[in-house]
CSV table of C-alpha atoms in Angstrom, one decimal:
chain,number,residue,atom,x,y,z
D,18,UNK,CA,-22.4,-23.1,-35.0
D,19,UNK,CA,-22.9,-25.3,-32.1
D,20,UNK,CA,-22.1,-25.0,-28.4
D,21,UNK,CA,-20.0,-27.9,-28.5
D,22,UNK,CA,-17.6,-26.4,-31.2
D,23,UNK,CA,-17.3,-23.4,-28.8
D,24,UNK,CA,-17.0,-25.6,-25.8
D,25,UNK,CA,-14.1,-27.5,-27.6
D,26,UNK,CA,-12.3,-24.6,-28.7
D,27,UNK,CA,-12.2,-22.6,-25.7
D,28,UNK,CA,-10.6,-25.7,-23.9
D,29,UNK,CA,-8.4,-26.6,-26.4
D,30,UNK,CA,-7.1,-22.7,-26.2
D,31,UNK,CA,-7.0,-23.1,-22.3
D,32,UNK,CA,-4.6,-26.2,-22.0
D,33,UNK,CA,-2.8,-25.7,-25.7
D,34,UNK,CA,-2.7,-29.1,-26.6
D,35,UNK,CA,-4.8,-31.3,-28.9
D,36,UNK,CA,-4.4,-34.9,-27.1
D,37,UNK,CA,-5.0,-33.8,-23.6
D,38,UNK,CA,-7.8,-31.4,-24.5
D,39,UNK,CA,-9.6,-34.6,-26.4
D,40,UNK,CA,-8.8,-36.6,-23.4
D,41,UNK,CA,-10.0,-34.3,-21.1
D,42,UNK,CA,-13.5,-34.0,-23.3
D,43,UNK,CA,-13.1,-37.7,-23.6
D,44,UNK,CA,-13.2,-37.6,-27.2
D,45,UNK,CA,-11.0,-38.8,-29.7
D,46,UNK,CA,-8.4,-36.6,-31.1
D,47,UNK,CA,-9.5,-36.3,-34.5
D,48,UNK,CA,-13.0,-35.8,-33.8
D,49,UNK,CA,-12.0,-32.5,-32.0
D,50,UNK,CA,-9.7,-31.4,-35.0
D,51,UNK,CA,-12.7,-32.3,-37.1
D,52,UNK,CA,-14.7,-29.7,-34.5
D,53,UNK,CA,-12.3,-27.5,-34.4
D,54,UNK,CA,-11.9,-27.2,-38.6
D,55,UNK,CA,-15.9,-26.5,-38.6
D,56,UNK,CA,-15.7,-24.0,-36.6
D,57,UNK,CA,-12.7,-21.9,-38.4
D,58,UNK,CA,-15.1,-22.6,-41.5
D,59,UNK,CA,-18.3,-21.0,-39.7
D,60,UNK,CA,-16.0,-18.6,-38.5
D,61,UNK,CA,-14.3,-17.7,-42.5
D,62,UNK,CA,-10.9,-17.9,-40.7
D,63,UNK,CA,-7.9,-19.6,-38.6
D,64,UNK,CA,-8.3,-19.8,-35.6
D,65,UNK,CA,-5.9,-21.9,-34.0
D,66,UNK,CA,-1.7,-21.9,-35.4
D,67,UNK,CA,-0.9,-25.4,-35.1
D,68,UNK,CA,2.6,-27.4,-34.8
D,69,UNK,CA,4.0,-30.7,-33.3
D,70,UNK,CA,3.7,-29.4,-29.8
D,71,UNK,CA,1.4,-27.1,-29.0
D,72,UNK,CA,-1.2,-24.5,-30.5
D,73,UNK,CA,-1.6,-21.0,-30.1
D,74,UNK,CA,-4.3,-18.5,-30.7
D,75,UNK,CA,-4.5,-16.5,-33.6
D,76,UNK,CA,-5.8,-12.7,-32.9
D,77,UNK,CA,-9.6,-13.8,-34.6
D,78,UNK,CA,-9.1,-17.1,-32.2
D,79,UNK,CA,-9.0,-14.4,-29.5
D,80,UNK,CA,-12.1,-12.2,-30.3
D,81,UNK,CA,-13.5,-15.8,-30.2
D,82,UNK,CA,-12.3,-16.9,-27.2
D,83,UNK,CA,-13.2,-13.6,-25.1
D,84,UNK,CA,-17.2,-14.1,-26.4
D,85,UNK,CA,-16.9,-18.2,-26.2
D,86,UNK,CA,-16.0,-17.8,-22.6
D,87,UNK,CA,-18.9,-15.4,-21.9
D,88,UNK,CA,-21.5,-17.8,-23.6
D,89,UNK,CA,-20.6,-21.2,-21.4
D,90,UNK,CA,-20.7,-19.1,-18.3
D,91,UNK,CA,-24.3,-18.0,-19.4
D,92,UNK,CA,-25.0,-21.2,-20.6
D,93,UNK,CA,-23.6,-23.0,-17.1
D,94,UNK,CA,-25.8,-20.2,-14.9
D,95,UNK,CA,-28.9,-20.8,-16.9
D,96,UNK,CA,-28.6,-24.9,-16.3
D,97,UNK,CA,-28.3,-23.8,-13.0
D,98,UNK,CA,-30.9,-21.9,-12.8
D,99,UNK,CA,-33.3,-24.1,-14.6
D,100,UNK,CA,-32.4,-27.2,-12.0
D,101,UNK,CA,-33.0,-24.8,-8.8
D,102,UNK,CA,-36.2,-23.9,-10.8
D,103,UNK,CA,-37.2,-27.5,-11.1
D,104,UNK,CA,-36.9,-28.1,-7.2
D,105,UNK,CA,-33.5,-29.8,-7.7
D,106,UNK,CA,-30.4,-29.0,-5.5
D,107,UNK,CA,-27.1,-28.1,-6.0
D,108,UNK,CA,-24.5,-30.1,-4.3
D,109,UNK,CA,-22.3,-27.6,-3.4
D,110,UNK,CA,-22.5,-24.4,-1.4
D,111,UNK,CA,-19.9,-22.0,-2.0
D,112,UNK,CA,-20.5,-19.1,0.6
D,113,UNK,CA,-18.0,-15.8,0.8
D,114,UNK,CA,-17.3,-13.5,4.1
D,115,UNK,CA,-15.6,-11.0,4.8
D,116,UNK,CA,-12.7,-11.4,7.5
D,117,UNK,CA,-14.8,-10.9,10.5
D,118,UNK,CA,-18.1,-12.8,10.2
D,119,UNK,CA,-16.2,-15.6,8.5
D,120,UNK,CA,-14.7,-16.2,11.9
D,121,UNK,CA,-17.4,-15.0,14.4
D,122,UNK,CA,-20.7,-15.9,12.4
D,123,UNK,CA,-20.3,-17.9,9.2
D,124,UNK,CA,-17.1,-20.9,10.5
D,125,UNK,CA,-18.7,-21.9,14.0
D,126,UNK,CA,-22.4,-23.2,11.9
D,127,UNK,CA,-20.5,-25.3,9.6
D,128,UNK,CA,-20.4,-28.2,11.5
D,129,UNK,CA,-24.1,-27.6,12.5
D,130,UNK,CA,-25.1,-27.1,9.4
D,131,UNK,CA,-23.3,-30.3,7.8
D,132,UNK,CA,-25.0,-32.9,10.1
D,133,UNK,CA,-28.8,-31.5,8.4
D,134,UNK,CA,-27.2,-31.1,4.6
D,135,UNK,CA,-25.1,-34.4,4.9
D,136,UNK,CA,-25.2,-34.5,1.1
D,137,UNK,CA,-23.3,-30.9,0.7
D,138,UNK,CA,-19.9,-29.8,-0.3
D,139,UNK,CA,-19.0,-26.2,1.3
D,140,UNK,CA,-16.1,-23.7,-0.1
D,141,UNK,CA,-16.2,-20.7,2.2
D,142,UNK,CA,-14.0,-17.7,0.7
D,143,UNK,CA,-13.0,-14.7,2.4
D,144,UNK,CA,-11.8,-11.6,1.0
D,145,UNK,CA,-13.0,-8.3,1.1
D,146,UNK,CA,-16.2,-6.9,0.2
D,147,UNK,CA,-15.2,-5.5,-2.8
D,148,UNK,CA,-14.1,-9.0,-4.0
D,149,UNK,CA,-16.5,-11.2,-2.5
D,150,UNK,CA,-19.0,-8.6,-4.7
D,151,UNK,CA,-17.2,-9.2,-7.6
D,152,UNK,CA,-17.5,-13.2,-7.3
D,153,UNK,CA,-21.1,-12.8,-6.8
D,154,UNK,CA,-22.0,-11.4,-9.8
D,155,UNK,CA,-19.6,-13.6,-12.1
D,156,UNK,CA,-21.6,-16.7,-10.1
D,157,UNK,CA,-17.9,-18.2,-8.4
D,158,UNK,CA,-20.4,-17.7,-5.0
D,159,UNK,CA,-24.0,-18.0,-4.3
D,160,UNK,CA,-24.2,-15.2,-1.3
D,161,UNK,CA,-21.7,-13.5,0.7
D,162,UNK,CA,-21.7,-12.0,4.1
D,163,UNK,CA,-20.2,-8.5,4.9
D,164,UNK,CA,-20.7,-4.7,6.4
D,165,UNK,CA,-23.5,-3.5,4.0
D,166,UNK,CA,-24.7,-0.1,5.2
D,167,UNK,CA,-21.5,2.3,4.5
D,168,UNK,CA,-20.3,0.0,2.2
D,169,UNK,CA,-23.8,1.3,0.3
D,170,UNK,CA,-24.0,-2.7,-1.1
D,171,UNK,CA,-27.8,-2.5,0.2
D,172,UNK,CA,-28.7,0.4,-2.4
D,173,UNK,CA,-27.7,-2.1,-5.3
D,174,UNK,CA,-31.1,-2.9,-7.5
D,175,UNK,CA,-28.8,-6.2,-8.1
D,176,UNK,CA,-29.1,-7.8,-5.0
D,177,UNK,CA,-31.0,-8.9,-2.0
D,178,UNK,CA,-29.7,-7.8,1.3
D,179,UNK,CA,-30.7,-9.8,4.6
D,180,UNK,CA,-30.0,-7.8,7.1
D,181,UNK,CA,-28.2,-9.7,10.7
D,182,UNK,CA,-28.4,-8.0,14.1
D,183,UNK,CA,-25.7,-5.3,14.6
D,184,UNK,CA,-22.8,-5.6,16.9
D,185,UNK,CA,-21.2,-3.0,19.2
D,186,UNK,CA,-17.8,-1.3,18.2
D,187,UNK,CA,-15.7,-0.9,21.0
D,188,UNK,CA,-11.8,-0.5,21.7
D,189,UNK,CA,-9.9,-2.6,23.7
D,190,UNK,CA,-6.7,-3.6,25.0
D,191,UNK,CA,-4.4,-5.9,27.6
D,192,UNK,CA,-5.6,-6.2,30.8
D,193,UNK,CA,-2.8,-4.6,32.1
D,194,UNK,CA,-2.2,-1.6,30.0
D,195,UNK,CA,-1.5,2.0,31.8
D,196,UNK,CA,-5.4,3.4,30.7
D,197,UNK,CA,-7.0,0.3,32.7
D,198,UNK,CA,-5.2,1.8,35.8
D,199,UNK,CA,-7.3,5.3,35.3
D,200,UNK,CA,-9.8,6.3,37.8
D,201,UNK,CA,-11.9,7.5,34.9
D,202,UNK,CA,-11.6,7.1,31.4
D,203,UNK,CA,-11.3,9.8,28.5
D,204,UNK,CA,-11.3,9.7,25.1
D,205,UNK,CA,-8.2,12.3,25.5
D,206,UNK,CA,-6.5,9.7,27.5
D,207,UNK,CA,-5.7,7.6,24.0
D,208,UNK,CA,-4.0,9.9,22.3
D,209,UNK,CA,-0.5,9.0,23.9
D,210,UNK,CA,-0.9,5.5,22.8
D,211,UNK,CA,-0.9,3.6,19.5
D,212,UNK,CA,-4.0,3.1,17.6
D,213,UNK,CA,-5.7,0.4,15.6
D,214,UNK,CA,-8.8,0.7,13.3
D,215,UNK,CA,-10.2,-0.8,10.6
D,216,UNK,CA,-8.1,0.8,6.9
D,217,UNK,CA,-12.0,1.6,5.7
D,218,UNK,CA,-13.2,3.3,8.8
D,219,UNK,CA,-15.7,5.8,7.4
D,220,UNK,CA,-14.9,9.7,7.6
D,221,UNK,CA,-18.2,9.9,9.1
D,222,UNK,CA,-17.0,8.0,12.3
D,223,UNK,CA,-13.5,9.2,12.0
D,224,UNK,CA,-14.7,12.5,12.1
D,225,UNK,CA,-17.0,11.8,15.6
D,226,UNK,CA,-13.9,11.1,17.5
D,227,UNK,CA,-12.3,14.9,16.5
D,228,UNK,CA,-8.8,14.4,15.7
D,229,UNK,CA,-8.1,11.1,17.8
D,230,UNK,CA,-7.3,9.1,14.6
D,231,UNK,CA,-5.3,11.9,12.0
D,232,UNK,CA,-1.8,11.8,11.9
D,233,UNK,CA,-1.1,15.4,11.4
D,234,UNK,CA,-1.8,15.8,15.1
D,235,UNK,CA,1.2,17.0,17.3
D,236,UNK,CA,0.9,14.5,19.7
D,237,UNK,CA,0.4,11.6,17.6
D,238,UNK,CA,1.5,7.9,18.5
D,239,UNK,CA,1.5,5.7,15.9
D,240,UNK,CA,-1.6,4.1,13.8
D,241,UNK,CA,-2.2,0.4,12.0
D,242,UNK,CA,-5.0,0.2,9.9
D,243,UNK,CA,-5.8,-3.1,9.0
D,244,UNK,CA,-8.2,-5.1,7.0
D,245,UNK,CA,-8.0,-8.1,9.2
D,246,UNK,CA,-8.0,-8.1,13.0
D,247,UNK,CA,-6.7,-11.4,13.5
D,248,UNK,CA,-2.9,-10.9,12.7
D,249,UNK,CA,-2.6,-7.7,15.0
D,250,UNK,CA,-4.4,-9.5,18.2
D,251,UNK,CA,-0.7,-11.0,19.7
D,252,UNK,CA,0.2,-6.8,19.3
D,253,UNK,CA,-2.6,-5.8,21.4
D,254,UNK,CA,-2.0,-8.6,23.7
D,255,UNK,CA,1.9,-8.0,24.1
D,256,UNK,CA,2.0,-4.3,23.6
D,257,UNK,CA,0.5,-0.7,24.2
D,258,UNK,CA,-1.6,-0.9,21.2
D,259,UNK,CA,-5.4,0.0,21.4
D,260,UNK,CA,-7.6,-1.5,18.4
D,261,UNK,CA,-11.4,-0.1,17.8
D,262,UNK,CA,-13.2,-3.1,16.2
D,263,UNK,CA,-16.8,-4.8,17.0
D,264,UNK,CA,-16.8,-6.7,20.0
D,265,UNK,CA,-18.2,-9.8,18.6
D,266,UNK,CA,-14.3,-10.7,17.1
D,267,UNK,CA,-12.2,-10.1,20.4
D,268,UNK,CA,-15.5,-11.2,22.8
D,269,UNK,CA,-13.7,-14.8,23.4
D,270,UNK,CA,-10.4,-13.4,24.0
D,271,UNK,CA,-12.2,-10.9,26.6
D,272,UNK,CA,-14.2,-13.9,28.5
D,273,UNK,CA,-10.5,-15.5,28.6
D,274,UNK,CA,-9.3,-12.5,29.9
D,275,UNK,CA,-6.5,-11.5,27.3
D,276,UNK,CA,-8.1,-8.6,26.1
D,277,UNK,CA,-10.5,-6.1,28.2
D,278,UNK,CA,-13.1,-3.5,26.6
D,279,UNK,CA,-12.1,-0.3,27.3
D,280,UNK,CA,-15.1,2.3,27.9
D,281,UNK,CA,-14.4,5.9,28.0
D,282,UNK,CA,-16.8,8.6,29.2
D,283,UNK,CA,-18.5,10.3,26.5
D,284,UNK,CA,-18.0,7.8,23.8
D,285,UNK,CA,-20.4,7.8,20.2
D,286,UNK,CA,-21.9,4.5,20.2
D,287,UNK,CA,-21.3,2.8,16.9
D,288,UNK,CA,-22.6,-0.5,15.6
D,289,UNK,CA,-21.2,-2.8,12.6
D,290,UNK,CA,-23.9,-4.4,10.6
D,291,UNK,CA,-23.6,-7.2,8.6
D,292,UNK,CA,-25.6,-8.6,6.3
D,293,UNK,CA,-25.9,-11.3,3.7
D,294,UNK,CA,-26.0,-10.6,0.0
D,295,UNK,CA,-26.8,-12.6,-3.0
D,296,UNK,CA,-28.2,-12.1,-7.0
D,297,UNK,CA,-31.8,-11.1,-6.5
D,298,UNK,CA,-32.2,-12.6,-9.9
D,299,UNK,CA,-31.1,-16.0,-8.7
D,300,UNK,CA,-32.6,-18.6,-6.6
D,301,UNK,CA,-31.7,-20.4,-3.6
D,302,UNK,CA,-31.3,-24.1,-3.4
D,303,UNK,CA,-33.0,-25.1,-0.3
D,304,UNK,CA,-28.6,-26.3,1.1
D,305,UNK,CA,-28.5,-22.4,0.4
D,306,UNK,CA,-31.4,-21.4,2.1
D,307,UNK,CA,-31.0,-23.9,5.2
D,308,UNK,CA,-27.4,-22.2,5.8
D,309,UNK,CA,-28.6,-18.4,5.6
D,310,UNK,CA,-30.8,-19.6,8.1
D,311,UNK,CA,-28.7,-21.4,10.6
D,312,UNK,CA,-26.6,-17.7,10.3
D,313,UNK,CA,-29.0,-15.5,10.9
D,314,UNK,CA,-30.0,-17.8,14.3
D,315,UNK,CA,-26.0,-17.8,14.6
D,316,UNK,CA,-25.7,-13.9,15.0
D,317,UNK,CA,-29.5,-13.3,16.8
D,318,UNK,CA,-27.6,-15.5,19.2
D,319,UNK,CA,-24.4,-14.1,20.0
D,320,UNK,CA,-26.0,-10.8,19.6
D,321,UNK,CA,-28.0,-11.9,23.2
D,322,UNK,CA,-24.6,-13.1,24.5
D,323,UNK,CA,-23.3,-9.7,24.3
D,324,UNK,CA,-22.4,-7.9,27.6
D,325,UNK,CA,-24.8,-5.5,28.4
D,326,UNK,CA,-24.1,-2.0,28.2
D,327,UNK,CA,-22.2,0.1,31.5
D,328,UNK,CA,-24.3,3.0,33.3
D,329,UNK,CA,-21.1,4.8,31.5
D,330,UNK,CA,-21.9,3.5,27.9
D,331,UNK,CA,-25.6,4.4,28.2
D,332,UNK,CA,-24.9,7.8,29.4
D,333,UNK,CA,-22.8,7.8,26.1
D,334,UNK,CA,-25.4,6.3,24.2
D,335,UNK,CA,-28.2,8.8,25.5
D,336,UNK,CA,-25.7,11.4,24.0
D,337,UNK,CA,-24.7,9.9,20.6
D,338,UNK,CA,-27.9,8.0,20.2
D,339,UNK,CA,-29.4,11.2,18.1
D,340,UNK,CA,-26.0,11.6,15.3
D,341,UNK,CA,-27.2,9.5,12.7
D,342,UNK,CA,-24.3,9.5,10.8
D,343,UNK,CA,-22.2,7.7,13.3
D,344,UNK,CA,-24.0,4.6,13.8
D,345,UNK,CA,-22.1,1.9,11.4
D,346,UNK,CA,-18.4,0.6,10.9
D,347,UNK,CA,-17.3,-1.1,7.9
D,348,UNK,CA,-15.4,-4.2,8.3
């Protein structure tokens, strides 16, 4: 059995038809019957049913088709492989992020990066971790970049975790909402007001603000949990909402003075860390390796851009600094 006869079947299963499968292997039509007949007779059995129109797979076609698939896709990564091992590169990029660094960290270096690597194709996808982690290990991405600590991504023996500078979590809200009007600010104070945090806030961090975020409370005010921040800003600009999310995705709407940063005495300090993951097995081309660098300059960057800290949030910090638990945010 060859690869080709594999190659050729598992296409001609895909589209169903013998003339645009040929075409599309630019062969001619009877040379792929003619693969397609050695194979069944390598194989001791049909696996195609034919007529005028169309074909179909027969059920040994399919135990053929699920391990055919499975051999190009090792056969594809290991050409791969080979070329970045050879010192050649790849001419596309395709990067993953989740929600938040895709549009704080990972979209404002494009352009940056694309004057150096002229010669490069990039597909950025963004999804959630879970996902991006999934298209990482079936090779449809080279690295990703998301929250790696509670999502326990960075305890994987299957992959290599750079780790970015963290970014303060805070909550905030419009400039003209009824807490901004408060001599001083407690935690307390939110309860009579609607709440936003992310859907996979860990129970850990949850759990530091007592009962602030459980709906069973008899004074609660409504909650969104989302798993982007984007569609819920024009809610916390327009409306009573409060939303807890790091403060490198609202920092430009702050600066413009749509949102403010709301600081509450007594508040645990908690950071979100990002990171960027890839296959320790695999190699970098150097388009892959040039980009995890301009990110990682990207987020030491804005990480020195950040306001520093009020005498209010380092008393908070001087009292949270010690609870170990409460120190990331998964986004």
């Amino acid at each position: 059995m060859e690869l080709r006869h594999i190659k050729h079947f598992v296409l001609l299963a895909e589209v169903k038809h013998f003339n645009k499968a040929a075409e599309i292997l630019n062969i001619t039509q009877p040379s792929l019957s003619k693969s397609i007949q050695r194979l069944e007779m390598l194989i001791g059995g049909q696996l195609l049913n034919r007529d005028s129109k169309s074909v179909s797979v027969t059920a040994l076609g399919q135990v053929l088709l699920k391990h055919g698939q499975k051999i190009l896709k090792e056969f594809e990564e290991m050409e791969q492989e080979v070329t970045l091992f050879q010192g050649f590169d790849e001419k596309e990029l395709r990067i993953g992020a989740s929600p938040i660094p895709s549009n704080s960290l990972v979209g404002p270096i494009v352009g940056h990066f694309l004057r150096e690597f002229a010669d490069i194709s990039v597909e950025l996808k963004v999804a959630a971790w879970e996902e991006l982690y999934q298209q990482l290990i079936y090779g449809d991405i080279d690295f990703f970049v998301a929250e790696t600590k509670v999502t326990e991504l960075e305890k994987s023996e299957l992959l290599t975790v750079t780790e970015l500078p963290p970014f303060k979590v805070i909550f905030c809200c419009r400039p003209e909402h009824p807490l901004t009007q408060l001599p001083r600010l407690y935690l307390p104070s939110f309860r009579d007001y609607p709440l936003a945090i992310p859907r996979h806030l860990p129970k850990s961090i949850a759990d530091a603000f007592e009962d602030l975020f459980k709906q069973q409370r008899e004074d609660f005010s409504g909650m969104v949990r989302f798993d982007q921040f984007h569609p819920i800003k024009e809610s916390i600009i327009n409306g009573d909402l409060i939303a807890l999310t790091p403060e490198i995705s609202v920092r430009s709407q702050i600066e413009k003075g749509a949102l403010v940063e709301l600081s509450p005495y007594v508040m645990p300090l908690i950071y979100a860390r990002f990171s960027v993951v890839s296959l320790k097995e695999k190699s970098h081309s150097k388009a892959a390796e040039g980009f995890i660098k301009f990110l990682v300059n990207r987020a030491e960057t804005v990480k020195l851009e950040a306001p520093e800290l009020s005498s209010s949030e380092r008393s908070a910090s001087e009292r949270s600094i010690a609870e170990a638990s409460v120190s990331e945010l998964t986004v």
